[in-house]
Amino acid sequence: MSNLLKGVPASPGIAIAKAYRLEPDESVPQRKAVEDSAAEKQRLKEAVEAAKTDIDRIREQTLERLGPQKAEIFEAHLFLLDDPDLIDAAMDQIDSEGVNAEYALYEVASGIMEALRSMDNEMLRERAADVKDITGRVISKLEGREHSALSELSEETILVAKDLTPSDTAQLNLEFVRGFVTEIGSRTSHSAIMARSLELAAVVGIGNKTSEIRTGDTIILDATQGEVIVNPSNDQLEEYSLRKREYEEHKIRMRSYVERPSVTADGVQVELASNIGGIDDLEKVLANGADAIGLFRTEFLYMGRSAFPSEEEQFTVYKHVLEKMKGKRVVIRTLDIGGDKELSYLQLPKEMNPFLGLRAIRLCLDREELFRTQLRALLRASVHGKLAIMFPMIAVLSELREAKRILEEERVQLEQEGIAVSDTLEVGIMIEIPAAALAADILAKEVDFFSIGTNDLIQYTMAADRMNELVSYLYQPHHPSILRLVQLVIQAAERHGKWAGMCGEMAGDSAAIPLLLGLGLHEFSMSASSVLPARELVSRLSKHEWSGLAEQALGMSSQQEVLDFVNQQLRSEA
Ligand code: PEP
Ligand code: MG
């Protein structure tokens, strides 16, 4: 089957739709001499008007679908098309140099973009992207081509791209986008995590084979298997339409677990929680009956904007989440920026190895004001529900102590201001660095809980970049080395009377859940769509039996051996 491409299944689902390639338009218009410059200027004028009509339509659609904030960008685009420095200057160039409109506009816009990019001001630098976008739109009109933009999709589409940044993913038009395929990335890259929270089918890391897909090709995306089929035959279409129906039926069957408790076959209660990236994910968390929120990745509040969110803005979001969860625990992680997550308005030094650099808690301790604002917002929100604050990427005890000291200072300050703070607030850390896992017994004394971040813990244990598909085979959650670290963390928590959870992707993996249960994990936090299948699975498992089986797995020699063992056990129990 030569039209079958294989990648990493990043977010389950099956979609059949037209492909849409998302690629930056880097073409340069050709310079041509024109005789009749008046006619050429008229052509430019008409193209600008046509572009304005398009932008206005998109602005209205965006306003309706996504609200005024997202629509603002298109107002700025309309404004730019009236800017004399751009269009008038291009008109002048047509006159003075006798060149074609495409070329004149491109030249003028390039000069403006270069000037903007060299500015000190971040906001102005970002305007360069807007100038590029509108210029591309007008040039497409002049060349009689359709200008491609995500916001203009009007039919069911599967996006094909080199990669999608977290903010690209956050802005996808869910009315038409049915899934995406990327050239790079892995199961734990942030675009994959976003896809799961949006419940969008996604296959990532298919390598440069994405070049075999053209816009308009029909593709089948079977993200349950990591398969992409380009221009399928009728037989393939029939087979996958059936699989799609079966998959959807399975999802419906799972719905009967929404109201059920998360209890094992031998009566042990666990907590099946959900990860969120913002308030938009809450609906799915509630619809899937999650017992708690085990990870709120707050960095998404800071992304896709031009300045830091204020204390008030953050407070409103945290309060909203806590209230919606009605007394169920909400673990909110403090800012985890760095690595593959950047903020355009935060100038960070260029690092050779960003994943090993000034990331997460390291950055927050370095930029204390940033951290304090977030902590104040969290402390103020704490009285509106059951809040747990979690610090990411703790490597050593001194970082935890420093973070707690700052938190305490902010709590005292708020009290002096007469602002109430909950006295049941929990404070915990993520275990994502092998050093922290190995020293979990030391850290356990000074926290209320641990949450194991396996996405990073595996990356750092295996020394394999989670974004690099060339080493994605080393993402081995079932490897005994990882299971042993997980066991150390759970045992350390137990010994000190603290709870241990997991919020990395491993927590929602049906072949890992039995082992984690057996090792004594209390809380499993996953994408909302995994909660019901996990609850159904847990209801069939005996914790007692799996604690013996997990011990056996720890002594095995490879991930494959462990996987075969788990699958065989699950089959024999079915
Ligand atoms: C993790 O590392 O497992 C985790 C949950 O954090 P993130 O994926 O946001 O880095
Ligand atoms: Mg992490």
Short mmCIF file of N, CA, C and O in Angstrom, two decimals, residues 117-218:
data_model
loop_
_atom_site.label_atom_id
_atom_site.label_comp_id
_atom_site.label_asym_id
_atom_site.label_seq_id
_atom_site.Cartn_x
_atom_site.Cartn_y
_atom_site.Cartn_z
N ARG A 117 11.21 44.94 11.87
CA ARG A 117 11.92 43.86 12.57
C ARG A 117 13.13 44.36 13.33
O ARG A 117 13.59 43.71 14.26
N SER A 118 13.66 45.51 12.91
CA SER A 118 14.85 45.99 13.62
C SER A 118 14.49 46.89 14.81
O SER A 118 15.36 47.42 15.48
N MET A 119 13.19 47.07 15.06
CA MET A 119 12.77 47.94 16.17
C MET A 119 13.05 47.28 17.52
O MET A 119 13.04 46.07 17.65
N ASP A 120 13.16 48.13 18.51
CA ASP A 120 13.37 47.67 19.87
C ASP A 120 12.09 47.16 20.50
O ASP A 120 12.09 46.34 21.40
N ASN A 121 10.99 47.67 19.99
CA ASN A 121 9.70 47.39 20.60
C ASN A 121 9.08 46.10 20.03
O ASN A 121 8.88 45.97 18.82
N GLU A 122 8.76 45.17 20.92
CA GLU A 122 8.25 43.86 20.51
C GLU A 122 6.94 43.97 19.71
O GLU A 122 6.74 43.29 18.71
N MET A 123 6.07 44.87 20.17
CA MET A 123 4.77 45.05 19.50
C MET A 123 4.98 45.45 18.04
O MET A 123 4.32 44.95 17.14
N LEU A 124 5.93 46.37 17.85
CA LEU A 124 6.18 46.83 16.48
C LEU A 124 6.80 45.71 15.64
O LEU A 124 6.45 45.54 14.47
N ARG A 125 7.68 44.95 16.28
CA ARG A 125 8.27 43.82 15.53
C ARG A 125 7.20 42.85 15.07
O ARG A 125 7.26 42.32 13.98
N GLU A 126 6.21 42.65 15.93
CA GLU A 126 5.15 41.71 15.54
C GLU A 126 4.32 42.23 14.37
O GLU A 126 3.71 41.46 13.64
N ARG A 127 4.28 43.56 14.20
CA ARG A 127 3.51 44.11 13.08
C ARG A 127 4.07 43.62 11.74
O ARG A 127 3.37 43.60 10.74
N ALA A 128 5.34 43.25 11.71
CA ALA A 128 5.95 42.78 10.47
C ALA A 128 5.17 41.57 9.93
O ALA A 128 4.94 41.46 8.72
N ALA A 129 4.73 40.70 10.83
CA ALA A 129 3.98 39.51 10.40
C ALA A 129 2.65 39.94 9.78
O ALA A 129 2.17 39.32 8.81
N ASP A 130 2.04 40.99 10.33
CA ASP A 130 0.76 41.46 9.78
C ASP A 130 0.97 42.07 8.39
O ASP A 130 0.18 41.84 7.47
N VAL A 131 2.07 42.83 8.24
CA VAL A 131 2.36 43.42 6.92
C VAL A 131 2.56 42.30 5.90
O VAL A 131 2.05 42.34 4.78
N LYS A 132 3.24 41.25 6.33
CA LYS A 132 3.50 40.11 5.44
C LYS A 132 2.19 39.45 5.03
O LYS A 132 1.96 39.13 3.86
N ASP A 133 1.33 39.27 6.00
CA ASP A 133 0.06 38.61 5.75
C ASP A 133 -0.80 39.39 4.75
O ASP A 133 -1.26 38.85 3.74
N ILE A 134 -0.97 40.70 5.00
CA ILE A 134 -1.85 41.45 4.08
C ILE A 134 -1.21 41.64 2.72
O ILE A 134 -1.89 41.60 1.70
N THR A 135 0.11 41.77 2.68
CA THR A 135 0.78 41.93 1.38
C THR A 135 0.58 40.65 0.56
O THR A 135 0.26 40.71 -0.63
N GLY A 136 0.75 39.52 1.24
CA GLY A 136 0.55 38.23 0.56
C GLY A 136 -0.86 38.13 0.02
O GLY A 136 -1.09 37.64 -1.09
N ARG A 137 -1.80 38.63 0.79
CA ARG A 137 -3.21 38.57 0.36
C ARG A 137 -3.44 39.42 -0.89
O ARG A 137 -4.07 38.98 -1.85
N VAL A 138 -2.89 40.65 -0.90
CA VAL A 138 -3.10 41.53 -2.05
C VAL A 138 -2.37 40.96 -3.28
O VAL A 138 -2.91 40.93 -4.38
N ILE A 139 -1.15 40.45 -3.05
CA ILE A 139 -0.40 39.89 -4.19
C ILE A 139 -1.15 38.68 -4.76
O ILE A 139 -1.22 38.50 -5.98
N SER A 140 -1.74 37.86 -3.89
CA SER A 140 -2.53 36.72 -4.40
C SER A 140 -3.66 37.22 -5.28
O SER A 140 -3.95 36.64 -6.33
N LYS A 141 -4.31 38.30 -4.86
CA LYS A 141 -5.40 38.86 -5.68
C LYS A 141 -4.86 39.31 -7.03
O LYS A 141 -5.46 39.04 -8.07
N LEU A 142 -3.71 39.98 -7.00
CA LEU A 142 -3.13 40.47 -8.25
C LEU A 142 -2.77 39.32 -9.19
O LEU A 142 -2.90 39.41 -10.40
N GLU A 143 -2.33 38.22 -8.59
CA GLU A 143 -1.91 37.07 -9.41
C GLU A 143 -3.06 36.12 -9.70
O GLU A 143 -2.88 35.07 -10.30
N GLY A 144 -4.24 36.49 -9.20
CA GLY A 144 -5.42 35.66 -9.46
C GLY A 144 -5.39 34.33 -8.73
O GLY A 144 -5.99 33.35 -9.14
N ARG A 145 -4.63 34.27 -7.62
CA ARG A 145 -4.57 33.05 -6.81
C ARG A 145 -5.42 33.22 -5.57
O ARG A 145 -5.66 34.33 -5.13
N GLU A 146 -5.81 32.10 -4.99
CA GLU A 146 -6.52 32.18 -3.71
C GLU A 146 -5.49 32.35 -2.61
O GLU A 146 -4.48 31.65 -2.58
N HIS A 147 -5.72 33.28 -1.72
CA HIS A 147 -4.80 33.43 -0.59
C HIS A 147 -5.22 32.42 0.48
O HIS A 147 -6.38 32.37 0.86
N SER A 148 -4.26 31.63 0.90
CA SER A 148 -4.66 30.60 1.85
C SER A 148 -4.45 31.07 3.28
O SER A 148 -3.42 31.60 3.62
N ALA A 149 -5.45 30.90 4.07
CA ALA A 149 -5.33 31.25 5.48
C ALA A 149 -6.24 30.33 6.27
O ALA A 149 -7.35 30.01 5.83
N LEU A 150 -5.75 29.93 7.42
CA LEU A 150 -6.50 29.00 8.26
C LEU A 150 -7.91 29.46 8.57
O LEU A 150 -8.85 28.68 8.59
N SER A 151 -8.01 30.78 8.82
CA SER A 151 -9.31 31.30 9.24
C SER A 151 -10.34 31.23 8.12
O SER A 151 -11.52 31.44 8.35
N GLU A 152 -9.89 30.98 6.88
CA GLU A 152 -10.84 31.00 5.78
C GLU A 152 -11.35 29.62 5.39
O GLU A 152 -12.08 29.48 4.41
N LEU A 153 -10.98 28.60 6.13
CA LEU A 153 -11.42 27.26 5.76
C LEU A 153 -12.94 27.22 5.76
O LEU A 153 -13.59 27.78 6.64
N SER A 154 -13.49 26.55 4.75
CA SER A 154 -14.94 26.53 4.73
C SER A 154 -15.46 25.12 4.47
O SER A 154 -16.61 24.92 4.16
N GLU A 155 -14.57 24.14 4.50
CA GLU A 155 -15.05 22.76 4.41
C GLU A 155 -14.21 21.90 5.35
O GLU A 155 -13.17 22.32 5.83
N GLU A 156 -14.69 20.68 5.58
CA GLU A 156 -13.97 19.79 6.49
C GLU A 156 -12.55 19.58 5.99
O GLU A 156 -12.34 19.29 4.82
N THR A 157 -11.61 19.75 6.89
CA THR A 157 -10.22 19.80 6.48
C THR A 157 -9.31 19.05 7.45
O THR A 157 -9.56 19.04 8.64
N ILE A 158 -8.27 18.44 6.88
CA ILE A 158 -7.20 17.90 7.71
C ILE A 158 -5.96 18.73 7.40
O ILE A 158 -5.56 18.82 6.24
N LEU A 159 -5.40 19.36 8.40
CA LEU A 159 -4.25 20.23 8.17
C LEU A 159 -2.98 19.41 8.05
O LEU A 159 -2.80 18.44 8.78
N VAL A 160 -2.14 19.84 7.14
CA VAL A 160 -0.84 19.18 6.97
C VAL A 160 0.21 20.27 7.11
O VAL A 160 0.15 21.28 6.41
N ALA A 161 1.13 20.12 8.05
CA ALA A 161 2.11 21.18 8.29
C ALA A 161 3.41 20.59 8.77
O ALA A 161 3.46 19.42 9.17
N LYS A 162 4.44 21.42 8.72
CA LYS A 162 5.72 20.97 9.27
C LYS A 162 5.53 20.74 10.78
O LYS A 162 5.82 19.71 11.31
N ASP A 163 4.99 21.75 11.42
CA ASP A 163 4.65 21.61 12.84
C ASP A 163 3.62 22.68 13.13
O ASP A 163 3.47 23.63 12.39
N LEU A 164 2.89 22.52 14.20
CA LEU A 164 1.97 23.56 14.64
C LEU A 164 2.46 24.03 16.00
O LEU A 164 2.74 23.20 16.86
N THR A 165 2.57 25.33 16.16
CA THR A 165 2.98 25.81 17.47
C THR A 165 1.78 25.70 18.40
O THR A 165 0.64 25.62 17.93
N PRO A 166 1.99 25.71 19.72
CA PRO A 166 0.83 25.65 20.61
C PRO A 166 -0.17 26.76 20.32
O PRO A 166 -1.38 26.55 20.36
N SER A 167 0.32 27.97 19.97
CA SER A 167 -0.67 29.01 19.71
C SER A 167 -1.38 28.81 18.38
O SER A 167 -2.56 29.11 18.26
N ASP A 168 -0.71 28.24 17.37
CA ASP A 168 -1.43 27.86 16.12
C ASP A 168 -2.57 26.92 16.48
O ASP A 168 -3.70 27.08 16.04
N THR A 169 -2.22 25.91 17.27
CA THR A 169 -3.20 24.87 17.61
C THR A 169 -4.38 25.48 18.37
O THR A 169 -5.53 25.13 18.14
N ALA A 170 -4.06 26.43 19.24
CA ALA A 170 -5.12 27.05 20.04
C ALA A 170 -6.07 27.86 19.17
O ALA A 170 -7.22 28.06 19.53
N GLN A 171 -5.58 28.31 18.01
CA GLN A 171 -6.43 29.16 17.17
C GLN A 171 -7.13 28.42 16.03
O GLN A 171 -7.74 29.03 15.18
N LEU A 172 -7.03 27.10 16.03
CA LEU A 172 -7.64 26.35 14.93
C LEU A 172 -9.15 26.54 14.91
O LEU A 172 -9.79 26.61 15.96
N ASN A 173 -9.67 26.60 13.71
CA ASN A 173 -11.11 26.74 13.57
C ASN A 173 -11.75 25.34 13.65
O ASN A 173 -11.74 24.58 12.69
N LEU A 174 -12.32 25.07 14.81
CA LEU A 174 -12.79 23.70 15.06
C LEU A 174 -14.05 23.35 14.28
O LEU A 174 -14.46 22.19 14.23
N GLU A 175 -14.61 24.36 13.66
CA GLU A 175 -15.81 24.07 12.87
C GLU A 175 -15.43 23.20 11.66
O GLU A 175 -16.17 22.33 11.24
N PHE A 176 -14.23 23.46 11.13
CA PHE A 176 -13.86 22.75 9.90
C PHE A 176 -12.65 21.81 10.05
O PHE A 176 -12.51 20.89 9.28
N VAL A 177 -11.79 22.11 11.01
CA VAL A 177 -10.59 21.28 11.11
C VAL A 177 -10.95 19.97 11.80
O VAL A 177 -11.49 19.96 12.90
N ARG A 178 -10.68 18.87 11.12
CA ARG A 178 -11.02 17.55 11.67
C ARG A 178 -9.81 16.84 12.26
O ARG A 178 -9.92 15.81 12.90
N GLY A 179 -8.63 17.38 11.97
CA GLY A 179 -7.43 16.75 12.51
C GLY A 179 -6.21 17.34 11.86
O GLY A 179 -6.33 18.20 10.99
N PHE A 180 -5.03 16.90 12.31
CA PHE A 180 -3.84 17.37 11.63
C PHE A 180 -2.73 16.34 11.57
O PHE A 180 -2.70 15.38 12.35
N VAL A 181 -1.87 16.58 10.59
CA VAL A 181 -0.72 15.71 10.36
C VAL A 181 0.51 16.61 10.37
O VAL A 181 0.49 17.64 9.69
N THR A 182 1.52 16.27 11.13
CA THR A 182 2.72 17.11 11.09
C THR A 182 3.95 16.30 10.76
O THR A 182 4.01 15.10 10.97
N GLU A 183 4.92 17.06 10.23
CA GLU A 183 6.17 16.43 9.83
C GLU A 183 7.01 16.10 11.08
O GLU A 183 7.59 15.04 11.18
N ILE A 184 7.05 17.05 12.03
CA ILE A 184 7.85 16.79 13.23
C ILE A 184 6.94 16.68 14.45
O ILE A 184 5.74 16.91 14.35
N GLY A 185 7.53 16.34 15.57
CA GLY A 185 6.75 16.26 16.81
C GLY A 185 6.62 14.83 17.30
O GLY A 185 6.94 13.87 16.58
N SER A 186 6.18 14.70 18.52
CA SER A 186 6.02 13.38 19.13
C SER A 186 4.75 13.41 19.98
O SER A 186 4.09 14.44 20.07
N ARG A 187 4.44 12.29 20.62
CA ARG A 187 3.23 12.19 21.44
C ARG A 187 3.18 13.22 22.55
O ARG A 187 2.14 13.65 22.99
N THR A 188 4.37 13.64 22.98
CA THR A 188 4.39 14.56 24.12
C THR A 188 4.74 15.99 23.71
O THR A 188 4.97 16.83 24.56
N SER A 189 4.82 16.27 22.40
CA SER A 189 5.06 17.66 22.03
C SER A 189 3.76 18.43 22.32
O SER A 189 2.67 17.85 22.37
N HIS A 190 3.90 19.71 22.52
CA HIS A 190 2.72 20.44 23.01
C HIS A 190 1.59 20.52 21.99
O HIS A 190 0.43 20.61 22.36
N SER A 191 1.92 20.46 20.72
CA SER A 191 0.83 20.47 19.74
C SER A 191 0.00 19.18 19.88
O SER A 191 -1.22 19.19 19.74
N ALA A 192 0.67 18.08 20.20
CA ALA A 192 -0.04 16.81 20.39
C ALA A 192 -0.93 16.88 21.62
O ALA A 192 -2.08 16.42 21.62
N ILE A 193 -0.41 17.49 22.66
CA ILE A 193 -1.19 17.61 23.90
C ILE A 193 -2.42 18.48 23.66
O ILE A 193 -3.53 18.17 24.09
N MET A 194 -2.22 19.57 22.90
CA MET A 194 -3.35 20.45 22.58
C MET A 194 -4.39 19.69 21.76
O MET A 194 -5.59 19.85 21.95
N ALA A 195 -3.93 18.88 20.83
CA ALA A 195 -4.86 18.12 19.98
C ALA A 195 -5.73 17.22 20.85
O ALA A 195 -6.93 17.12 20.65
N ARG A 196 -5.13 16.60 21.83
CA ARG A 196 -5.92 15.73 22.71
C ARG A 196 -6.91 16.54 23.51
O ARG A 196 -8.05 16.13 23.70
N SER A 197 -6.49 17.73 23.95
CA SER A 197 -7.45 18.48 24.76
C SER A 197 -8.58 19.02 23.87
O SER A 197 -9.69 19.21 24.33
N LEU A 198 -8.30 19.25 22.61
CA LEU A 198 -9.36 19.71 21.69
C LEU A 198 -10.14 18.53 21.10
O LEU A 198 -11.07 18.72 20.32
N GLU A 199 -9.71 17.32 21.44
CA GLU A 199 -10.29 16.09 20.87
C GLU A 199 -10.22 16.10 19.35
O GLU A 199 -11.18 15.77 18.65
N LEU A 200 -9.08 16.50 18.83
CA LEU A 200 -8.85 16.52 17.40
C LEU A 200 -7.94 15.36 17.04
O LEU A 200 -6.93 15.16 17.71
N ALA A 201 -8.27 14.60 16.02
CA ALA A 201 -7.39 13.50 15.62
C ALA A 201 -6.06 14.07 15.15
O ALA A 201 -6.04 15.06 14.42
N ALA A 202 -4.95 13.46 15.56
CA ALA A 202 -3.65 13.97 15.11
C ALA A 202 -2.62 12.86 14.99
O ALA A 202 -2.52 12.01 15.85
N VAL A 203 -1.91 12.89 13.85
CA VAL A 203 -0.76 12.01 13.67
C VAL A 203 0.44 12.94 13.48
O VAL A 203 0.39 13.83 12.62
N VAL A 204 1.48 12.77 14.28
CA VAL A 204 2.61 13.68 14.18
C VAL A 204 3.87 12.90 13.81
O VAL A 204 3.89 11.67 13.84
N GLY A 205 4.91 13.66 13.47
CA GLY A 205 6.22 13.06 13.22
C GLY A 205 6.24 12.11 12.04
O GLY A 205 6.92 11.08 12.09
N ILE A 206 5.51 12.45 10.94
CA ILE A 206 5.56 11.51 9.81
C ILE A 206 6.78 11.79 8.91
O ILE A 206 6.99 11.14 7.90
N GLY A 207 7.59 12.77 9.32
CA GLY A 207 8.82 13.06 8.60
C GLY A 207 8.52 13.78 7.29
O GLY A 207 7.39 14.23 7.06
N ASN A 208 9.52 13.83 6.39
CA ASN A 208 9.32 14.65 5.18
C ASN A 208 8.33 14.03 4.18
O ASN A 208 8.11 14.57 3.11
N LYS A 209 7.72 12.91 4.59
CA LYS A 209 6.70 12.32 3.72
C LYS A 209 5.47 13.23 3.59
O LYS A 209 4.63 13.03 2.73
N THR A 210 5.37 14.25 4.47
CA THR A 210 4.24 15.18 4.33
C THR A 210 4.26 15.83 2.95
O THR A 210 3.24 16.26 2.45
N SER A 211 5.46 15.88 2.32
CA SER A 211 5.55 16.53 1.01
C SER A 211 4.76 15.75 -0.04
O SER A 211 4.47 16.26 -1.12
N GLU A 212 4.40 14.50 0.27
CA GLU A 212 3.60 13.72 -0.69
C GLU A 212 2.13 14.12 -0.65
O GLU A 212 1.34 13.64 -1.46
N ILE A 213 1.76 14.94 0.29
CA ILE A 213 0.35 15.34 0.40
C ILE A 213 0.16 16.74 -0.18
O ILE A 213 0.92 17.66 0.14
N ARG A 214 -0.84 16.89 -1.05
CA ARG A 214 -1.13 18.19 -1.65
C ARG A 214 -2.46 18.71 -1.12
O ARG A 214 -3.35 17.91 -0.81
N THR A 215 -2.58 20.04 -1.11
CA THR A 215 -3.87 20.62 -0.73
C THR A 215 -4.93 20.08 -1.68
O THR A 215 -4.72 20.04 -2.90
N GLY A 216 -6.05 19.65 -1.13
CA GLY A 216 -7.14 19.15 -1.98
C GLY A 216 -7.14 17.64 -2.10
O GLY A 216 -8.14 17.04 -2.50
N ASP A 217 -6.02 16.97 -1.76
CA ASP A 217 -6.02 15.50 -1.75
C ASP A 217 -7.02 15.03 -0.69
O ASP A 217 -7.14 15.67 0.37
N THR A 218 -7.67 13.91 -0.97
CA THR A 218 -8.50 13.33 0.09
C THR A 218 -7.57 12.52 0.98
O THR A 218 -6.73 11.78 0.46
#
